[in-house]
Coordinates of N, CA and C in Angstrom, one line a residue:
M173 N 38.9 1.9 46.5 CA 39.8 3.1 45.8 C 38.9 4.2 45.5
R174 N 39.3 5.4 45.6 CA 38.4 6.5 45.4 C 38.1 6.4 43.8
L175 N 38.9 5.9 42.9 CA 38.5 5.9 41.5 C 37.3 5.0 41.2
R176 N 37.3 3.8 41.8 CA 36.3 3.1 41.7 C 35.0 3.6 42.2
S177 N 34.9 4.3 43.4 CA 33.7 5.0 43.9 C 33.1 5.9 43.2
L178 N 34.3 6.5 42.3 CA 33.9 7.5 41.5 C 33.0 6.9 40.2
V179 N 33.5 5.7 39.7 CA 32.8 5.2 38.7 C 31.4 4.7 39.1
L180 N 31.4 4.2 40.4 CA 30.2 3.9 40.6 C 29.2 5.0 40.9
A181 N 29.5 5.9 41.4 CA 28.8 7.2 41.5 C 28.3 7.8 40.3
A182 N 29.3 7.9 39.1 CA 28.9 8.2 37.9 C 27.8 7.6 37.1
A183 N 27.9 6.3 37.3 CA 27.1 5.2 36.7 C 25.6 5.4 37.5
I184 N 25.5 5.7 38.8 CA 24.2 6.0 39.7 C 23.6 7.1 39.1
A185 N 24.7 8.2 38.8 CA 24.1 9.6 38.6 C 23.7 9.6 36.8
A186 N 24.2 8.6 36.0 CA 23.5 8.6 34.8 C 22.3 7.8 34.7
A187 N 21.8 7.0 35.9 CA 20.7 6.4 35.8 C 19.6 7.2 36.3
L188 N 19.9 8.1 37.2 CA 18.9 8.8 37.8 C 17.9 9.8 36.8
P189 N 18.5 10.5 35.8 CA 17.6 11.0 35.0 C 16.8 10.7 34.0
A190 N 17.0 9.2 34.0 CA 15.7 8.3 33.2 C 14.4 8.6 33.9
A191 N 14.5 8.4 35.3 CA 13.3 8.3 36.2 C 12.7 9.8 36.2
A192 N 13.7 10.7 36.2 CA 13.1 12.1 36.4 C 12.4 12.7 35.3
R193 N 12.9 12.1 34.1 CA 12.5 12.7 32.6 C 11.3 12.0 32.2
A194 N 10.9 10.7 32.6 CA 9.9 9.9 32.3 C 8.4 10.6 32.2
Q195 N 8.4 11.5 32.9 CA 7.2 12.3 32.9 C 7.0 13.6 32.0
A196 N 8.4 13.9 31.4 CA 8.4 15.1 30.8 C 8.2 15.0 29.1
P197 N 7.0 15.4 28.7 CA 6.7 15.1 27.3 C 7.6 16.1 26.5
G198 N 7.8 15.5 25.3 CA 8.7 16.3 24.3 C 10.0 16.3 24.3
I199 N 10.6 15.6 25.5 CA 11.9 15.8 26.0 C 12.6 14.2 25.3
D200 N 13.8 14.3 24.7 CA 14.2 13.0 24.3 C 15.5 12.6 25.1
L201 N 15.5 11.5 26.0 CA 16.6 11.1 26.7 C 17.3 9.8 26.1
Q202 N 18.5 10.1 25.9 CA 19.1 9.0 25.3 C 20.3 8.6 26.1
L203 N 20.7 7.4 26.1 CA 22.0 6.5 26.7 C 22.9 6.3 25.6
V204 N 24.2 6.6 25.8 CA 25.3 6.4 24.9 C 26.4 5.7 25.5
P205 N 26.6 4.4 25.5 CA 27.4 3.7 25.9 C 28.7 3.3 25.0
K206 N 29.8 3.5 25.3 CA 30.9 3.8 24.4 C 31.9 2.9 24.8
V207 N 32.8 2.4 23.8 CA 34.1 1.8 24.2 C 35.0 2.2 23.2
G208 N 36.3 2.2 23.5 CA 37.4 2.5 22.6 C 38.9 2.7 23.1
F209 N 39.6 3.8 22.8 CA 41.0 3.9 22.8 C 41.5 5.1 23.5
Y210 N 42.3 4.9 24.6 CA 42.8 6.2 25.1 C 44.4 6.4 24.8
T211 N 44.8 7.8 24.6 CA 46.0 7.9 24.4 C 46.5 9.4 24.9
P212 N 47.5 9.5 25.8 CA 48.0 10.8 26.4 C 48.8 11.4 25.3
V213 N 48.7 12.8 25.1 CA 49.3 13.4 24.0 C 50.7 14.2 24.8
S214 N 50.6 14.5 26.0 CA 51.9 15.1 26.9 C 52.2 14.3 27.9
D215 N 53.4 14.6 28.4 CA 54.0 13.6 29.7 C 53.5 14.0 30.9
L216 N 52.8 13.2 31.5 CA 51.9 13.8 32.8 C 52.9 14.0 34.0
Y217 N 53.9 13.0 34.1 CA 54.8 13.0 35.4 C 56.1 13.9 35.3
D218 N 56.3 14.9 34.1 CA 57.2 15.8 34.1 C 57.3 16.6 35.3
A219 N 56.3 17.0 35.6 CA 56.2 18.1 36.8 C 56.4 17.8 37.9
A220 N 56.1 16.3 38.3 CA 56.1 15.6 39.6 C 57.4 15.8 40.2
D221 N 58.7 15.4 39.6 CA 59.8 15.5 40.2 C 61.0 16.0 39.4
A222 N 61.8 17.2 39.7 CA 62.6 17.6 38.8 C 63.9 16.8 38.7
G223 N 64.0 15.7 39.5 CA 64.9 14.7 39.5 C 64.8 13.4 38.7
A224 N 63.8 13.4 38.2 CA 63.1 12.1 37.5 C 62.6 12.7 36.0
E225 N 62.9 11.6 35.2 CA 62.4 11.9 33.8 C 61.6 10.5 33.4
I226 N 60.9 10.8 32.4 CA 60.0 9.6 31.8 C 61.0 9.1 30.7
V227 N 61.2 7.7 30.8 CA 62.1 6.9 29.8 C 61.1 6.1 28.8
D228 N 60.1 5.9 29.5 CA 59.1 5.2 28.5 C 57.8 5.8 28.7
D229 N 57.3 6.6 27.5 CA 56.1 7.1 27.6 C 55.0 6.4 27.9
R230 N 53.7 6.8 28.4 CA 52.6 5.9 28.6 C 52.1 5.7 27.3
G231 N 51.4 4.2 27.2 CA 51.0 3.9 26.0 C 49.5 4.2 26.2
G232 N 48.8 3.8 25.1 CA 47.6 3.9 25.1 C 46.9 2.8 25.8
S233 N 45.7 2.7 26.0 CA 44.9 1.7 26.7 C 43.4 1.7 26.2
L234 N 42.8 0.7 26.9 CA 41.2 0.6 26.8 C 40.6 1.6 27.5
A235 N 39.6 2.1 27.0 CA 38.8 3.1 27.5 C 37.3 2.6 27.3
I236 N 36.5 3.0 28.4 CA 35.0 2.7 28.4 C 34.3 4.1 28.7
G237 N 33.0 4.3 28.2 CA 32.4 5.5 28.5 C 31.0 5.4 28.5
L238 N 30.2 6.3 29.1 CA 28.7 6.3 29.0 C 28.5 7.9 29.1
G239 N 27.4 8.2 28.2 CA 26.8 9.5 28.1 C 25.3 9.2 28.5
V240 N 24.7 10.3 29.1 CA 23.5 10.7 29.2 C 23.1 11.9 28.5
D241 N 22.3 11.9 27.2 CA 22.0 13.0 26.0 C 20.6 13.3 26.6
L242 N 20.3 14.6 26.7 CA 19.1 15.1 26.6 C 18.9 16.0 25.4
A243 N 18.0 15.6 24.6 CA 17.7 16.3 23.3 C 16.7 17.4 23.8
L244 N 16.9 18.7 23.5 CA 15.9 19.9 23.8 C 15.1 20.0 22.6
P245 N 13.8 20.1 22.6 CA 13.1 20.2 21.6 C 13.0 21.8 21.0
F246 N 12.9 21.8 19.7 CA 13.2 22.9 18.8 C 14.5 23.8 19.0
L247 N 15.5 23.1 19.6 CA 16.8 23.5 19.5 C 17.9 22.7 18.8
P248 N 18.8 23.2 18.2 CA 19.8 22.4 17.7 C 20.9 22.0 18.5
L249 N 20.6 21.5 19.8 CA 21.6 21.2 20.6 C 21.2 20.2 21.5
D250 N 22.0 19.4 22.3 CA 21.5 18.4 23.3 C 22.6 18.9 24.5
L251 N 21.9 18.4 25.7 CA 23.0 18.3 26.9 C 23.5 16.8 27.4
R252 N 24.5 17.0 27.8 CA 25.0 15.6 28.0 C 25.9 15.5 29.5
V253 N 25.4 14.7 30.3 CA 26.2 14.2 31.3 C 27.0 12.8 31.0
G254 N 28.3 13.0 31.1 CA 29.0 11.7 30.7 C 30.4 11.5 31.3
F255 N 30.7 10.1 31.2 CA 32.1 10.1 31.9 C 32.8 9.1 31.0
D256 N 34.2 9.1 31.0 CA 35.2 8.4 30.2 C 36.0 7.5 31.3
Y257 N 36.3 6.3 31.2 CA 37.1 5.6 32.2 C 38.4 4.9 31.6
V258 N 39.5 5.3 32.1 CA 40.9 4.5 31.5 C 41.2 3.3 32.3
T259 N 41.0 2.2 31.8 CA 41.1 1.0 32.7 C 42.6 0.9 33.1
N260 N 43.6 1.0 32.5 CA 44.9 0.9 32.8 C 45.7 1.3 31.8
S261 N 46.9 2.3 32.3 CA 48.2 2.5 31.4 C 49.1 2.6 32.1
E262 N 50.2 2.5 31.3 CA 51.7 2.5 32.4 C 52.7 3.4 31.6
F263 N 53.6 3.9 32.7 CA 54.8 4.7 31.9 C 55.9 4.4 33.2
T264 N 57.1 4.5 32.6 CA 58.3 4.3 33.2 C 58.9 5.5 33.6
I265 N 59.6 5.5 34.8 CA 60.4 6.8 35.3 C 61.9 6.3 35.6
D266 N 62.7 7.2 35.4 CA 64.1 6.9 35.9 C 64.6 8.2 36.7
D267 N 65.1 7.8 38.1 CA 65.4 9.0 38.8 C 67.0 8.9 39.0
G268 N 67.6 8.4 37.9 CA 69.1 8.5 37.9 C 69.6 7.2 38.5
T269 N 68.9 6.4 39.2 CA 69.6 5.3 39.9 C 68.6 4.0 39.6
T270 N 67.3 4.2 39.6 CA 66.3 2.9 39.3 C 65.4 3.4 38.3
Q271 N 65.1 2.6 37.6 CA 63.7 2.8 36.8 C 62.4 2.1 37.5
S272 N 61.2 2.8 37.4 CA 60.0 2.5 38.0 C 59.0 2.4 37.1
T273 N 58.1 1.4 37.2 CA 57.0 1.5 36.4 C 55.6 1.9 37.1
I274 N 55.2 2.7 36.5 CA 53.9 3.3 37.1 C 52.6 2.8 36.6
E275 N 51.6 2.2 37.2 CA 50.4 2.1 36.5 C 49.2 3.2 36.6
Q276 N 48.6 3.6 35.8 CA 47.8 4.9 36.0 C 46.4 4.4 35.8
Q277 N 45.3 5.0 36.3 CA 43.8 4.9 36.0 C 43.4 6.2 36.0
M278 N 42.3 6.7 35.0 CA 41.9 7.9 35.1 C 40.4 7.7 34.7
I279 N 39.7 8.9 35.5 CA 38.2 8.9 35.1 C 37.9 10.6 34.9
A280 N 37.1 10.9 33.8 CA 36.6 12.1 33.9 C 35.2 12.1 33.7
I281 N 34.8 13.2 34.4 CA 33.3 13.4 34.4 C 33.0 14.6 34.3
T282 N 32.0 14.9 33.0 CA 31.9 16.2 32.5 C 30.3 16.7 32.2
G283 N 30.2 17.7 32.2 CA 28.6 18.2 31.5 C 29.0 18.9 30.2
D284 N 28.5 18.4 29.1 CA 28.7 19.0 27.9 C 27.5 19.6 27.3
V285 N 27.8 20.4 26.3 CA 26.8 21.0 25.2 C 27.1 20.3 23.8
I286 N 26.2 19.7 23.3 CA 26.3 18.9 21.9 C 25.5 19.7 20.9
L287 N 26.5 20.3 20.0 CA 25.7 21.2 19.1 C 25.8 20.6 17.6
R288 N 24.6 20.7 17.0 CA 24.6 19.9 15.7 C 24.4 21.1 14.6
P289 N 25.4 21.9 14.0 CA 25.4 22.9 13.2 C 24.9 22.5 11.7
L290 N 25.0 21.2 11.4 CA 24.7 20.8 10.0 C 23.5 19.7 10.0
P291 N 22.7 20.0 9.1 CA 21.4 19.0 9.0 C 22.0 17.5 8.7
R292 N 21.1 16.5 8.9 CA 21.5 15.2 8.6 C 21.3 15.1 7.4
V293 N 22.3 14.3 6.8 CA 22.6 14.1 5.4 C 22.1 12.5 5.3
I294 N 20.9 12.0 4.8 CA 20.5 10.9 4.8 C 20.2 10.3 6.2
V295 N 21.3 9.6 6.6 CA 21.3 8.8 8.1 C 22.5 9.2 8.8
L296 N 23.4 10.3 8.3 CA 24.8 10.7 8.7 C 24.6 12.3 9.4
Q297 N 25.1 12.3 10.6 CA 25.0 13.8 11.2 C 26.2 14.1 12.0
P298 N 27.0 15.0 11.6 CA 28.0 15.5 12.5 C 27.6 16.3 13.8
Y299 N 28.4 16.3 14.6 CA 27.9 17.2 16.0 C 29.5 17.6 16.6
L300 N 29.5 18.6 17.6 CA 30.4 19.2 18.2 C 30.1 19.0 19.6
L301 N 31.2 18.5 20.5 CA 31.0 18.6 21.9 C 32.0 19.7 22.6
A302 N 31.3 20.5 23.7 CA 32.2 21.4 24.2 C 31.8 21.3 25.8
G303 N 32.5 21.2 27.0 CA 32.0 21.2 28.2 C 33.3 21.4 29.3
A304 N 32.7 21.0 30.2 CA 34.0 20.9 31.4 C 33.4 20.1 32.6
G305 N 34.5 19.7 33.3 CA 34.0 18.8 34.5 C 35.4 18.7 35.3
V306 N 35.4 17.4 35.7 CA 36.8 17.1 36.7 C 37.4 15.8 36.1
K307 N 38.6 15.7 36.5 CA 39.3 14.6 35.7 C 40.4 14.2 36.8
Q308 N 40.2 12.9 37.2 CA 40.9 12.2 38.2 C 41.9 11.2 37.8
Y309 N 43.2 11.2 38.2 CA 44.3 10.3 38.0 C 44.4 9.4 39.3
D310 N 44.9 8.2 39.1 CA 45.4 7.5 40.4 C 46.4 6.6 40.0
F311 N 47.6 6.7 40.7 CA 48.9 6.2 40.2 C 49.4 5.2 41.2
E312 N 49.7 4.1 40.8 CA 50.3 3.2 41.7 C 51.5 2.5 41.1
P313 N 52.7 2.5 42.1 CA 53.8 1.9 41.6 C 53.7 0.3 41.2
Q314 N 54.2 -0.5 40.3 CA 54.1 -1.7 40.4 C 54.9 -2.5 41.4
D315 N 56.2 -1.9 41.7 CA 57.1 -2.3 42.5 C 57.2 -1.7 43.7
A316 N 56.6 -2.4 44.8 CA 56.4 -1.8 46.2 C 58.0 -1.4 46.8
S317 N 59.2 -2.0 46.3 CA 60.4 -1.7 46.7 C 60.9 -0.3 46.0
S318 N 60.4 0.0 45.1 CA 60.8 1.3 44.5 C 60.9 2.6 45.3
G319 N 60.0 2.5 46.4 CA 60.0 3.7 47.4 C 59.2 4.7 47.0
L320 N 58.5 4.5 45.8 CA 57.2 5.4 45.4 C 56.1 5.1 46.1
E321 N 55.3 6.1 46.5 CA 54.0 5.6 47.0 C 52.8 6.1 46.0
A322 N 51.8 5.2 46.2 CA 50.7 5.6 45.2 C 49.9 7.0 45.7
F323 N 49.5 7.6 44.6 CA 48.9 8.9 45.1 C 47.8 9.1 43.8
D324 N 46.8 10.2 44.2 CA 46.1 10.5 43.1 C 46.0 12.1 43.1
E325 N 45.3 12.5 41.8 CA 45.2 13.8 41.4 C 43.9 14.2 41.0
S326 N 43.2 15.2 41.4 CA 42.0 15.8 40.6 C 42.2 17.2 40.2
D327 N 41.6 17.4 39.0 CA 42.1 18.7 38.4 C 40.6 18.9 37.7
F328 N 40.4 20.4 37.5 CA 39.4 20.8 36.5 C 39.9 20.6 35.4
T329 N 38.9 20.2 34.4 CA 39.1 19.7 32.8 C 38.3 20.7 31.9
L330 N 38.7 20.8 30.8 CA 38.1 21.2 29.6 C 37.8 20.2 28.9
H331 N 36.7 20.2 28.1 CA 36.4 18.9 27.2 C 35.7 19.5 25.8
G332 N 36.5 19.1 25.0 CA 36.0 19.3 23.5 C 36.3 18.1 22.5
G333 N 35.4 18.2 21.5 CA 35.4 17.1 20.4 C 34.6 17.2 19.3
L334 N 34.6 16.2 18.5 CA 33.7 16.0 17.5 C 33.2 14.7 17.3
G335 N 32.1 14.2 16.9 CA 31.5 13.1 16.6 C 30.6 13.0 15.2
V336 N 30.1 11.7 15.1 CA 29.1 11.6 14.1 C 28.4 10.4 14.4
D337 N 27.0 10.7 14.2 CA 26.2 9.2 14.4 C 25.6 8.9 13.0
L338 N 25.2 7.8 12.8 CA 24.9 7.0 11.8 C 23.5 6.3 12.2
G339 N 22.4 6.8 11.8 CA 21.1 5.9 11.9 C 20.0 6.9 12.2
V340 N 18.7 6.3 12.4 CA 17.5 7.2 12.4 C 16.8 6.5 13.4
G341 N 15.9 7.1 14.1 CA 15.1 6.8 14.9 C 15.7 6.4 16.7
P342 N 15.4 5.7 17.2 CA 15.8 5.5 18.8 C 17.1 4.9 18.8
L343 N 17.9 4.4 17.6 CA 19.3 3.6 17.6 C 19.9 4.1 16.7
A344 N 21.2 4.5 17.0 CA 22.2 5.0 16.2 C 23.6 4.6 16.6
L345 N 24.6 4.4 15.6 CA 25.9 4.1 15.5 C 26.6 5.6 16.1
V346 N 27.7 5.5 16.8 CA 28.2 6.7 17.1 C 29.6 6.5 17.1
A347 N 30.4 7.7 16.7 CA 31.8 7.6 16.7 C 32.3 8.9 17.3
E348 N 33.3 9.2 18.4 CA 33.8 10.5 18.6 C 35.0 10.3 19.0
V349 N 35.8 11.6 18.9 CA 37.1 11.9 19.3 C 37.0 13.1 20.3
S350 N 37.7 13.1 21.4 CA 37.6 14.0 22.3 C 39.1 14.2 22.9
D351 N 39.2 15.5 23.4 CA 40.3 15.9 24.2 C 39.9 16.3 25.6
Y352 N 40.5 16.0 26.7 CA 40.2 16.4 28.0 C 41.4 17.4 28.4
I353 N 41.5 18.7 28.6 CA 42.6 19.7 28.8 C 42.5 20.0 30.4
S354 N 43.5 19.8 30.9 CA 43.9 19.9 32.4 C 45.2 20.7 32.6
W355 N 45.3 21.2 33.7 CA 46.5 21.6 34.4 C 47.3 20.7 35.5
F356 N 48.3 19.9 35.3 CA 48.5 19.0 36.1 C 49.7 19.5 37.2
E357 N 49.2 19.5 38.4 CA 50.4 20.1 39.3 C 50.3 19.2 40.5
P358 N 51.1 17.8 40.7 CA 51.2 17.1 41.8 C 51.9 18.0 42.8
E359 N 51.8 17.2 44.0 CA 52.7 17.7 45.4 C 54.0 17.8 45.2
G360 N 54.6 19.1 45.5 CA 56.2 19.0 45.3 C 56.4 19.6 43.9
A361 N 55.6 19.8 43.1 CA 55.9 20.3 41.6 C 56.2 21.9 41.7
D362 N 56.9 22.5 41.0 CA 57.3 23.8 40.9 C 56.4 24.5 40.0
E363 N 55.8 23.9 39.1 CA 54.7 24.4 38.4 C 53.8 23.5 37.8
S364 N 52.6 24.0 37.2 CA 51.6 23.1 36.5 C 52.0 23.1 35.0
E365 N 51.4 21.9 34.3 CA 51.7 21.6 33.0 C 50.5 21.2 32.4
M366 N 50.2 21.8 31.1 CA 48.9 21.5 30.4 C 49.2 19.9 30.1
Q367 N 48.0 19.3 30.3 CA 47.9 17.8 30.0 C 46.6 17.6 28.9
H368 N 46.9 17.0 27.8 CA 46.0 16.6 26.8 C 45.7 15.0 27.1
D369 N 44.4 14.7 27.2 CA 44.1 13.1 27.1 C 43.1 13.0 26.0
L370 N 43.4 12.1 24.9 CA 42.5 12.0 23.9 C 42.0 10.6 24.1
F371 N 40.5 10.6 23.4 CA 39.7 9.4 23.5 C 39.2 9.2 22.3
F372 N 39.2 8.0 21.7 CA 38.6 7.7 20.2 C 37.7 6.4 20.8
M373 N 36.4 7.0 20.5 CA 35.3 6.1 21.1 C 34.3 5.8 20.0
A374 N 33.9 4.5 19.9 CA 32.5 4.1 19.1 C 31.6 3.5 20.2
G375 N 30.5 3.7 19.7 CA 29.4 3.1 20.4 C 28.1 3.1 19.9
I376 N 26.8 3.2 20.7 CA 25.5 3.1 20.4 C 24.7 4.3 20.9
R377 N 23.9 5.0 20.5 CA 23.1 6.1 21.2 C 21.5 5.2 21.0
V378 N 20.9 5.0 22.2 CA 19.6 4.4 22.4 C 18.7 5.3 23.0
G379 N 17.7 5.6 22.4 CA 16.6 6.6 22.7 C 15.7 5.8 24.0
M380 N 15.5 6.4 25.0 CA 15.0 6.0 26.3 C 13.4 6.5 26.4
F381 N 13.1 7.8 25.8 CA 11.8 8.2 25.9 C 11.6 9.2 24.8

């Protein structure tokens, strides 16, 4: 499946900077593994077929993520390459005759700037995320007899959010909420629709160098 290939590629890409930066003095490389909750804000499938409608909105599901943060010396910002992956969520559509349940997976890969406008208060520091990348959805009907075919959709996405880390030194606890904003237009749709995908994540930040 293309989505699994993207996950593997993202994991490899996240590991490569560690070797590249090992010889760069004064640059702080950090890994940020995360786990949390995903929930859609808007109805993704509304644009797919004018004759069908969602009768059971997609629920939230487990999400995992990984960020590779590069802290730049003498600047109040970091750079991040990261991905968030939705393990599985479902929604049900009705074409007027039958109802079909669709399984959905999603991965988002982005490059972000992490801005820290406020100084650390004791061990607590807030930060902002802003960036862009690509977001891919994979859809697969649960019931093959429904006549619906599996398909995928890749879209450019904007990414924004806020977070806070708790800790000092090479290890910190991290909490983040972020929104991936894209315009979804599957084949056969009359127009695209803005799509918001929210992630509520918690993890750790581990300094590597």
